[in-house]
Tab-separated table of C-alpha atoms in Angstrom:
chain	number	residue	atom	x	y	z
A	1	UNK	CA	145.651	-82.852	170.766
A	2	UNK	CA	147.029	-80.316	172.763
A	3	UNK	CA	144.777	-79.058	175.739
A	4	UNK	CA	146.047	-75.432	175.170
A	5	UNK	CA	144.339	-72.405	174.225
A	6	UNK	CA	145.067	-70.507	171.348
A	7	UNK	CA	145.506	-67.531	172.851
A	8	UNK	CA	149.172	-66.687	174.247
A	9	UNK	CA	149.862	-67.579	178.139
A	10	UNK	CA	146.686	-69.364	178.591
A	11	UNK	CA	148.162	-72.957	178.592
A	12	UNK	CA	146.765	-75.140	181.051
A	13	UNK	CA	148.771	-76.111	183.677
A	14	UNK	CA	146.669	-79.332	184.315
A	15	UNK	CA	146.132	-80.564	188.002
A	16	UNK	CA	147.206	-78.109	190.809
A	17	UNK	CA	147.866	-74.564	191.136
A	18	UNK	CA	149.390	-72.365	188.527
A	19	UNK	CA	152.332	-70.891	190.533
A	20	UNK	CA	151.022	-67.629	192.230
A	21	UNK	CA	147.996	-66.850	189.914
A	22	UNK	CA	145.015	-66.020	191.680
A	23	UNK	CA	143.151	-66.423	188.089
A	24	UNK	CA	143.153	-70.295	187.924
A	25	UNK	CA	141.323	-72.547	190.597
A	26	UNK	CA	142.006	-76.208	190.190
A	27	UNK	CA	138.533	-78.132	190.302
A	28	UNK	CA	140.154	-80.712	192.321
A	29	UNK	CA	140.142	-78.385	195.141
A	30	UNK	CA	136.389	-78.753	195.010
A	31	UNK	CA	136.522	-82.448	195.114
A	32	UNK	CA	139.353	-83.984	196.933
A	33	UNK	CA	138.782	-85.684	200.438
A	34	UNK	CA	142.263	-84.647	201.576
A	35	UNK	CA	142.061	-81.142	200.901
A	36	UNK	CA	138.753	-81.301	202.546
A	37	UNK	CA	140.099	-82.602	205.464
A	38	UNK	CA	143.023	-80.347	205.775
A	39	UNK	CA	140.522	-77.119	205.240
A	40	UNK	CA	139.034	-78.255	208.405
A	41	UNK	CA	142.159	-77.776	210.514
A	42	UNK	CA	144.133	-75.419	208.732
A	43	UNK	CA	141.207	-72.969	207.669
A	44	UNK	CA	138.151	-73.091	209.986
A	45	UNK	CA	140.412	-74.460	213.031
A	46	UNK	CA	143.049	-71.897	212.162
A	47	UNK	CA	143.747	-68.337	212.535
A	48	UNK	CA	140.509	-67.041	211.613
A	49	UNK	CA	137.503	-65.728	213.226
A	50	UNK	CA	134.356	-68.036	212.592
A	51	UNK	CA	130.640	-66.738	212.748
A	52	UNK	CA	129.024	-68.460	215.830
A	53	UNK	CA	125.820	-66.597	215.911
A	54	UNK	CA	124.151	-63.333	217.260
A	55	UNK	CA	123.934	-61.807	220.801
A	56	UNK	CA	120.350	-61.911	220.365
A	57	UNK	CA	120.119	-65.479	220.433
A	58	UNK	CA	121.679	-65.444	223.891
A	59	UNK	CA	119.608	-62.828	226.055
A	60	UNK	CA	120.212	-63.675	229.468
A	61	UNK	CA	122.134	-65.908	231.626
A	62	UNK	CA	122.225	-69.429	230.603
A	63	UNK	CA	121.080	-68.999	227.200
A	64	UNK	CA	122.890	-71.103	224.813
A	65	UNK	CA	123.057	-72.901	221.423
A	66	UNK	CA	124.751	-75.127	219.459
A	67	UNK	CA	126.110	-74.563	216.385
A	68	UNK	CA	129.968	-75.632	214.240
A	69	UNK	CA	133.282	-74.546	213.563
A	70	UNK	CA	133.839	-76.198	210.250
A	71	UNK	CA	132.947	-79.891	211.387
A	72	UNK	CA	133.568	-78.983	215.205
A	73	UNK	CA	130.412	-79.218	217.193
A	74	UNK	CA	130.232	-76.136	219.575
A	75	UNK	CA	128.465	-74.774	222.378
A	76	UNK	CA	128.079	-70.846	222.567
A	77	UNK	CA	126.746	-69.649	226.065
A	78	UNK	CA	126.184	-66.304	228.208
A	79	UNK	CA	127.319	-66.761	231.992
A	80	UNK	CA	126.145	-65.062	234.926
A	81	UNK	CA	129.197	-62.489	234.482
A	82	UNK	CA	126.950	-61.539	231.022
A	83	UNK	CA	130.116	-62.706	228.945
A	84	UNK	CA	129.816	-65.337	225.960
A	85	UNK	CA	131.796	-68.136	226.077
A	86	UNK	CA	132.140	-71.004	223.313
A	87	UNK	CA	133.847	-74.353	223.616
A	88	UNK	CA	133.911	-77.673	221.861
A	89	UNK	CA	130.553	-79.747	222.061
A	90	UNK	CA	132.668	-82.723	222.977
A	91	UNK	CA	132.658	-84.707	226.657
A	92	UNK	CA	136.281	-85.194	227.742
A	93	UNK	CA	135.088	-88.665	229.288
A	94	UNK	CA	134.430	-90.665	225.829
A	95	UNK	CA	133.713	-88.144	223.315
A	96	UNK	CA	129.874	-87.959	223.641
A	97	UNK	CA	128.051	-84.520	222.502
A	98	UNK	CA	127.774	-82.546	225.743
A	99	UNK	CA	124.348	-81.067	224.518
A	100	UNK	CA	122.118	-82.437	222.282
A	101	UNK	CA	119.555	-79.390	221.939
A	102	UNK	CA	119.999	-76.690	219.363
A	103	UNK	CA	119.368	-73.861	221.866
A	104	UNK	CA	117.672	-73.227	225.032
A	105	UNK	CA	118.392	-72.191	228.525
A	106	UNK	CA	120.120	-74.213	231.271
A	107	UNK	CA	121.797	-73.857	234.455
A	108	UNK	CA	124.983	-76.062	233.341
A	109	UNK	CA	125.296	-78.810	230.698
A	110	UNK	CA	125.167	-82.362	231.594
A	111	UNK	CA	126.653	-85.114	229.151
A	112	UNK	CA	123.617	-87.760	228.673
A	113	UNK	CA	126.230	-90.842	228.465
A	114	UNK	CA	127.941	-90.806	231.955
A	115	UNK	CA	126.427	-87.486	233.708
A	116	UNK	CA	129.894	-85.471	233.484
A	117	UNK	CA	128.779	-82.025	234.276
A	118	UNK	CA	129.965	-78.509	232.748
A	119	UNK	CA	129.476	-75.156	233.664
A	120	UNK	CA	128.474	-72.199	231.100
A	121	UNK	CA	132.356	-71.895	230.304
A	122	UNK	CA	133.128	-75.278	229.510
A	123	UNK	CA	134.999	-76.417	232.694
A	124	UNK	CA	134.151	-80.025	234.030
A	125	UNK	CA	132.366	-79.421	237.495
A	126	UNK	CA	131.320	-82.842	238.143
A	127	UNK	CA	132.025	-86.672	237.567
A	128	UNK	CA	129.200	-89.046	238.542
A	129	UNK	CA	130.378	-91.570	241.164
A	130	UNK	CA	133.855	-89.730	240.917
A	131	UNK	CA	134.164	-91.481	244.848
A	132	UNK	CA	132.908	-94.851	243.394
A	133	UNK	CA	129.965	-96.671	245.326
A	134	UNK	CA	129.984	-98.232	248.676
A	135	UNK	CA	133.916	-97.775	248.791
A	136	UNK	CA	134.461	-99.230	245.618
A	137	UNK	CA	135.226	-98.144	241.963
A	138	UNK	CA	135.160	-94.269	241.270
A	139	UNK	CA	138.109	-92.415	239.796
A	140	UNK	CA	141.980	-92.727	241.288
A	141	UNK	CA	142.450	-89.335	243.608
A	142	UNK	CA	144.852	-88.150	241.125
A	143	UNK	CA	142.364	-87.272	238.862
A	144	UNK	CA	142.222	-83.643	238.527
A	145	UNK	CA	138.995	-82.193	236.905
A	146	UNK	CA	140.349	-78.598	236.422
A	147	UNK	CA	143.154	-80.433	234.168
A	148	UNK	CA	140.480	-81.722	231.623
A	149	UNK	CA	137.807	-79.833	229.584
A	150	UNK	CA	136.648	-79.420	225.878
A	151	UNK	CA	138.412	-77.105	223.864
A	152	UNK	CA	137.668	-73.447	224.563
A	153	UNK	CA	137.820	-70.762	221.806
A	154	UNK	CA	138.589	-67.165	221.953
A	155	UNK	CA	135.202	-65.066	221.537
A	156	UNK	CA	134.627	-61.735	220.252
A	157	UNK	CA	131.392	-59.668	219.228
A	158	UNK	CA	130.797	-56.666	216.613
A	159	UNK	CA	127.254	-55.050	216.553
A	160	UNK	CA	125.763	-57.758	218.284
A	161	UNK	CA	127.628	-60.653	216.207
A	162	UNK	CA	129.206	-63.165	217.715
A	163	UNK	CA	132.838	-64.738	216.291
A	164	UNK	CA	135.114	-67.517	217.754
A	165	UNK	CA	138.219	-68.690	216.754
A	166	UNK	CA	140.978	-71.748	218.354
A	167	UNK	CA	143.552	-69.785	217.283
A	168	UNK	CA	145.918	-67.457	219.648
A	169	UNK	CA	147.725	-66.039	216.762
A	170	UNK	CA	144.430	-64.674	214.732
A	171	UNK	CA	144.383	-60.842	215.447
A	172	UNK	CA	141.572	-58.987	217.410
A	173	UNK	CA	138.578	-59.182	215.552
A	174	UNK	CA	138.386	-55.692	214.391
A	175	UNK	CA	141.936	-55.579	212.843
A	176	UNK	CA	141.025	-58.898	211.352
A	177	UNK	CA	137.907	-57.391	209.283
A	178	UNK	CA	139.922	-53.891	208.446
A	179	UNK	CA	138.387	-50.756	208.800
A	180	UNK	CA	136.148	-50.577	205.439
A	181	UNK	CA	134.650	-54.061	206.574
A	182	UNK	CA	133.858	-53.015	209.955
A	183	UNK	CA	132.106	-49.642	208.835
A	184	UNK	CA	129.895	-51.498	206.246
A	185	UNK	CA	128.706	-54.092	209.212
A	186	UNK	CA	128.096	-50.838	211.341
A	187	UNK	CA	126.272	-49.461	208.717
A	188	UNK	CA	123.705	-52.422	208.894
A	189	UNK	CA	123.702	-53.402	212.315
A	190	UNK	CA	124.364	-50.134	213.997
A	191	UNK	CA	121.297	-50.780	216.304
A	192	UNK	CA	119.572	-53.795	218.083
A	193	UNK	CA	118.214	-56.442	216.126
A	194	UNK	CA	115.346	-58.727	216.564
A	195	UNK	CA	115.697	-62.262	214.793
A	196	UNK	CA	112.193	-62.758	212.973
A	197	UNK	CA	112.937	-65.807	210.949
A	198	UNK	CA	115.665	-68.707	210.381
A	199	UNK	CA	116.216	-72.072	208.354
A	200	UNK	CA	118.718	-74.407	207.258
A	201	UNK	CA	118.952	-74.882	203.169
A	202	UNK	CA	121.148	-78.052	202.329
A	203	UNK	CA	123.014	-77.416	199.535
A	204	UNK	CA	124.755	-80.176	196.896
A	205	UNK	CA	127.935	-78.681	196.484
A	206	UNK	CA	131.420	-77.728	198.119
A	207	UNK	CA	131.585	-75.171	200.722
A	208	UNK	CA	133.739	-72.860	198.461
A	209	UNK	CA	131.711	-72.830	195.582
A	210	UNK	CA	128.747	-71.161	197.624
A	211	UNK	CA	131.455	-68.550	199.000
A	212	UNK	CA	132.728	-67.830	195.542
A	213	UNK	CA	129.020	-67.164	194.333
A	214	UNK	CA	128.431	-64.480	197.428
A	215	UNK	CA	131.533	-62.906	196.116
A	216	UNK	CA	130.833	-63.120	192.640
A	217	UNK	CA	128.911	-59.879	191.639
A	218	UNK	CA	129.476	-60.444	187.777
A	219	UNK	CA	126.688	-63.323	188.051
A	220	UNK	CA	124.092	-61.368	189.901
A	221	UNK	CA	122.145	-59.783	186.662
A	222	UNK	CA	123.150	-62.483	184.458
A	223	UNK	CA	121.742	-65.736	186.856
A	224	UNK	CA	118.875	-63.815	188.685
A	225	UNK	CA	116.118	-63.127	185.967
A	226	UNK	CA	114.125	-61.086	188.676
A	227	UNK	CA	116.955	-58.588	189.512
A	228	UNK	CA	116.829	-57.828	185.817
A	229	UNK	CA	113.337	-58.112	185.272
A	230	UNK	CA	112.246	-55.771	187.942
A	231	UNK	CA	115.699	-53.558	187.304
A	232	UNK	CA	116.888	-54.063	191.173
A	233	UNK	CA	120.521	-54.885	190.184
A	234	UNK	CA	122.276	-54.489	186.760
A	235	UNK	CA	125.844	-53.926	185.997
A	236	UNK	CA	125.610	-50.669	184.680
A	237	UNK	CA	124.074	-49.285	187.847
A	238	UNK	CA	126.029	-47.419	190.558
A	239	UNK	CA	128.273	-49.682	192.298
A	240	UNK	CA	131.554	-51.574	193.459
A	241	UNK	CA	133.654	-53.848	195.034
A	242	UNK	CA	135.315	-53.373	198.463
A	243	UNK	CA	138.067	-55.977	199.245
A	244	UNK	CA	140.069	-56.471	202.293
A	245	UNK	CA	143.793	-56.309	202.380
A	246	UNK	CA	143.774	-59.720	203.302
A	247	UNK	CA	141.372	-60.500	200.224
A	248	UNK	CA	139.085	-62.626	202.613
A	249	UNK	CA	136.288	-60.244	203.295
A	250	UNK	CA	134.713	-58.414	200.612
A	251	UNK	CA	131.659	-55.723	200.157
A	252	UNK	CA	129.327	-55.711	197.142
A	253	UNK	CA	127.053	-52.672	196.988
A	254	UNK	CA	124.864	-50.984	194.397
A	255	UNK	CA	122.265	-48.202	193.953
A	256	UNK	CA	119.212	-47.311	191.927
A	257	UNK	CA	119.328	-43.683	190.805
A	258	UNK	CA	115.585	-43.811	189.971
A	259	UNK	CA	115.716	-40.734	187.788
A	260	UNK	CA	118.356	-41.848	186.011
A	261	UNK	CA	116.976	-45.412	185.670
A	262	UNK	CA	114.362	-44.260	183.412
A	263	UNK	CA	116.502	-42.419	181.096
A	264	UNK	CA	118.790	-45.367	181.107
A	265	UNK	CA	116.389	-47.964	180.517
A	266	UNK	CA	116.578	-48.216	177.059
A	267	UNK	CA	120.415	-48.322	176.755
A	268	UNK	CA	120.789	-50.401	179.872
A	269	UNK	CA	118.400	-53.131	177.863
A	270	UNK	CA	120.555	-52.692	174.613
A	271	UNK	CA	123.793	-53.608	176.641
A	272	UNK	CA	122.229	-56.868	177.772
A	273	UNK	CA	120.383	-57.871	174.333
A	274	UNK	CA	123.814	-57.318	172.625
A	275	UNK	CA	125.379	-59.805	174.931
A	276	UNK	CA	122.722	-62.158	173.661
A	277	UNK	CA	121.578	-62.454	177.422
A	278	UNK	CA	118.314	-63.592	178.896
A	279	UNK	CA	118.000	-60.133	180.429
A	280	UNK	CA	114.535	-60.087	181.706
A	281	UNK	CA	111.084	-61.902	181.643
A	282	UNK	CA	108.842	-59.781	179.028
A	283	UNK	CA	105.412	-58.806	180.630
A	284	UNK	CA	106.267	-60.619	184.017
A	285	UNK	CA	104.649	-58.368	186.859
A	286	UNK	CA	104.174	-58.841	190.603
A	287	UNK	CA	100.793	-59.607	191.798
A	288	UNK	CA	101.651	-57.749	195.207
A	289	UNK	CA	104.124	-54.911	193.704
A	290	UNK	CA	104.014	-53.861	197.334
A	291	UNK	CA	106.793	-56.282	197.924
A	292	UNK	CA	109.432	-53.969	196.571
A	293	UNK	CA	108.079	-50.920	198.522
A	294	UNK	CA	110.297	-49.849	201.291
A	295	UNK	CA	112.595	-47.136	202.471
A	296	UNK	CA	116.000	-45.621	202.307
A	297	UNK	CA	116.934	-46.847	205.787
A	298	UNK	CA	120.526	-45.746	205.284
A	299	UNK	CA	120.198	-42.367	203.865
A	300	UNK	CA	122.943	-43.540	200.942
A	301	UNK	CA	120.823	-44.685	198.179
A	302	UNK	CA	122.413	-48.244	198.600
A	303	UNK	CA	119.724	-50.955	197.980
A	304	UNK	CA	121.697	-53.840	197.987
A	305	UNK	CA	124.871	-54.396	199.946
A	306	UNK	CA	126.218	-58.068	200.262
A	307	UNK	CA	129.457	-58.431	202.862
A	308	UNK	CA	131.375	-61.553	203.428
A	309	UNK	CA	133.895	-62.420	206.202
A	310	UNK	CA	135.906	-65.242	205.621
A	311	UNK	CA	135.814	-68.165	205.954
A	312	UNK	CA	131.970	-68.621	205.944
A	313	UNK	CA	129.853	-65.738	207.036
A	314	UNK	CA	127.757	-63.261	205.100
A	315	UNK	CA	125.927	-60.498	205.989
A	316	UNK	CA	123.070	-58.965	203.185
A	317	UNK	CA	120.909	-56.082	202.720
A	318	UNK	CA	118.510	-56.438	199.812
A	319	UNK	CA	116.234	-53.888	199.872
A	320	UNK	CA	114.942	-53.418	203.095
A	321	UNK	CA	115.855	-57.674	203.507
A	322	UNK	CA	118.551	-57.758	206.547
A	323	UNK	CA	120.012	-61.255	206.934
A	324	UNK	CA	122.880	-62.849	208.351
A	325	UNK	CA	124.264	-66.445	206.586
A	326	UNK	CA	126.471	-68.967	208.226
A	327	UNK	CA	128.201	-71.283	205.637
A	328	UNK	CA	129.346	-74.935	207.126
A	329	UNK	CA	131.495	-77.436	205.477
A	330	UNK	CA	129.572	-80.685	205.170
A	331	UNK	CA	131.835	-83.055	203.397
A	332	UNK	CA	133.401	-82.184	199.449
A	333	UNK	CA	129.979	-81.953	197.716
A	334	UNK	CA	127.660	-80.952	200.607
A	335	UNK	CA	127.269	-77.512	202.439
A	336	UNK	CA	124.907	-76.451	205.232
A	337	UNK	CA	123.662	-72.852	204.909
A	338	UNK	CA	121.729	-71.308	207.884
A	339	UNK	CA	119.699	-68.238	207.310
A	340	UNK	CA	118.692	-65.636	209.861
A	341	UNK	CA	116.588	-62.697	209.001
A	342	UNK	CA	116.740	-59.498	210.937
A	343	UNK	CA	114.550	-56.730	211.648
A	344	UNK	CA	115.373	-53.743	214.167
A	345	UNK	CA	114.405	-53.624	217.257
A	346	UNK	CA	112.535	-50.342	216.908
A	347	UNK	CA	110.885	-51.331	213.956
A	348	UNK	CA	107.155	-49.787	213.181
A	349	UNK	CA	104.555	-52.450	212.349
A	350	UNK	CA	104.985	-51.226	208.738
A	351	UNK	CA	108.540	-51.566	208.459
A	352	UNK	CA	108.253	-55.114	210.013
A	353	UNK	CA	105.379	-56.122	207.126
A	354	UNK	CA	108.118	-54.750	204.437
A	355	UNK	CA	110.776	-56.545	205.869
A	356	UNK	CA	108.722	-60.176	206.100
A	357	UNK	CA	107.486	-59.463	202.652
A	358	UNK	CA	110.956	-58.861	201.108
A	359	UNK	CA	112.178	-61.928	203.025
A	360	UNK	CA	110.649	-63.350	199.908
A	361	UNK	CA	113.441	-62.327	197.753
A	362	UNK	CA	115.753	-64.973	199.356
A	363	UNK	CA	116.437	-68.453	200.595
A	364	UNK	CA	116.023	-71.751	198.800
A	365	UNK	CA	112.858	-70.602	196.867
A	366	UNK	CA	113.463	-66.938	196.929
A	367	UNK	CA	112.849	-64.704	194.188
A	368	UNK	CA	116.085	-63.741	194.051
A	369	UNK	CA	118.656	-66.132	195.582
A	370	UNK	CA	116.704	-69.537	194.486
A	371	UNK	CA	118.948	-69.972	191.515
A	372	UNK	CA	122.164	-69.726	194.312
A	373	UNK	CA	121.123	-72.524	195.738
A	374	UNK	CA	121.399	-74.581	192.526
A	375	UNK	CA	124.299	-73.313	190.290
A	376	UNK	CA	126.791	-74.455	192.924
A	377	UNK	CA	125.298	-78.231	192.443
A	378	UNK	CA	125.781	-77.654	188.473
A	379	UNK	CA	129.506	-76.763	188.956
A	380	UNK	CA	129.811	-79.805	191.264
A	381	UNK	CA	128.395	-81.933	188.581
A	382	UNK	CA	129.905	-80.292	185.645
A	383	UNK	CA	133.496	-80.683	187.112
A	384	UNK	CA	133.113	-84.383	188.259
A	385	UNK	CA	135.573	-85.495	185.511
A	386	UNK	CA	137.426	-82.566	185.227
A	387	UNK	CA	139.678	-82.723	188.193
A	388	UNK	CA	143.049	-81.806	186.136
A	389	UNK	CA	141.225	-78.676	184.649
A	390	UNK	CA	140.991	-75.400	186.348
A	391	UNK	CA	138.382	-72.657	186.364
A	392	UNK	CA	138.888	-69.185	184.714
A	393	UNK	CA	138.783	-65.936	187.426
A	394	UNK	CA	139.833	-63.226	185.225
A	395	UNK	CA	137.257	-60.772	185.164
A	396	UNK	CA	138.331	-57.478	186.229
A	397	UNK	CA	142.127	-58.437	185.939
A	398	UNK	CA	144.867	-60.195	188.061
A	399	UNK	CA	144.816	-58.790	191.457
A	400	UNK	CA	142.448	-58.374	194.426
A	401	UNK	CA	141.931	-54.706	195.080
A	402	UNK	CA	138.764	-52.706	195.364
A	403	UNK	CA	136.990	-51.852	192.255
A	404	UNK	CA	134.133	-49.219	191.150
A	405	UNK	CA	132.778	-51.827	188.676
A	406	UNK	CA	130.977	-55.311	189.555
A	407	UNK	CA	131.536	-56.655	185.986
A	408	UNK	CA	135.092	-58.380	188.100
A	409	UNK	CA	136.070	-61.000	189.947
A	410	UNK	CA	138.639	-59.479	192.345
A	411	UNK	CA	136.813	-60.565	195.652
A	412	UNK	CA	136.743	-64.096	194.129
A	413	UNK	CA	140.508	-64.061	193.679
A	414	UNK	CA	140.591	-62.290	197.439
A	415	UNK	CA	139.191	-65.697	198.544
A	416	UNK	CA	141.749	-67.815	196.998
A	417	UNK	CA	144.616	-65.101	198.297
A	418	UNK	CA	143.850	-65.987	201.885
A	419	UNK	CA	142.752	-69.483	201.347
A	420	UNK	CA	146.021	-70.193	199.611
A	421	UNK	CA	148.008	-68.686	202.230
A	422	UNK	CA	146.174	-70.528	204.971
A	423	UNK	CA	146.495	-74.093	203.265
A	424	UNK	CA	150.396	-73.357	202.124
A	425	UNK	CA	149.396	-73.878	198.531
């Protein structure tokens, strides 16, 4: 039988990409080991800014954290000059990790294997028994410590976020993001924050499936029953999608007009039921309805803003729940998702309680985002024998422009636009 749709122009191209189209994604891109290895080098270690952490995690001289750029282990630290530095977590001697801890405070870093020592900027400062013992052994006189060291990253900060890059070609961070994305980051992170919780979630799917899901506002009120049941997010609500010029970064936002919502309930419910969609769970109520009580902190009525920065950063505002997410590849079918919950330093005790309650909306067991932790795995399992087929990403057209609707996949196509440029496909 022919593997051709009945509609003209929808012929499958088999394996590989369909020319310059951004509406067809080969499933092999989520499965191929060679593709994954190339991504680590061309994307994560390429001309991009990777999220490394928060300035709040590095409050004083000697503060450090361990993280990753793609698969590369990285140390991020604050030196006595107040600046933040990042360098590869790899001893230049034999390749062991320099730092084994996740975070802490140190004067310097010393490799546990042979005690080679590095300062807070990643400079090699000491070699154990460099001059030998009793006049024998040691390093040759020609060995120059200043000529040896782990790879160092460019670092940049914005609103307390710390980014790093191995590329000399990537433009300055704010230029990389663009004005609209910067303004939306400033909207949420315009004043000092405190970390109020963190955890790591293991996902059974390729990292790109999670990033697509983040950018896919079309699924939100279809997959997440909590959104529709409690009328927090429906596609007919006011909202839209902002896509950066590069395509790589996006903002999805929506707002609840409570008065309009009361009038539109019947129409909205009908719109979903006409599609045969499981729009809500009838009769479900929250035992503690105060979890959804909150405040319009930003004065714009926006109750949900999801922002992403290519390749693996997410900033969320869901009601009054604020968090950042770091997406790290762990193989063709495994992803590490690091969540960090935030509050403002000037939160009242009442507002802090609101944020902690609403923190139950997100995470692996979150009322909203529980399904996101599973659906990527459903895709990974569904395509296991379909490497020659393609996904269809055509909602809202074929381009990557910003749109005043969330019934679109424009920001998903934006992801593939920058991805294909970096990968040369």
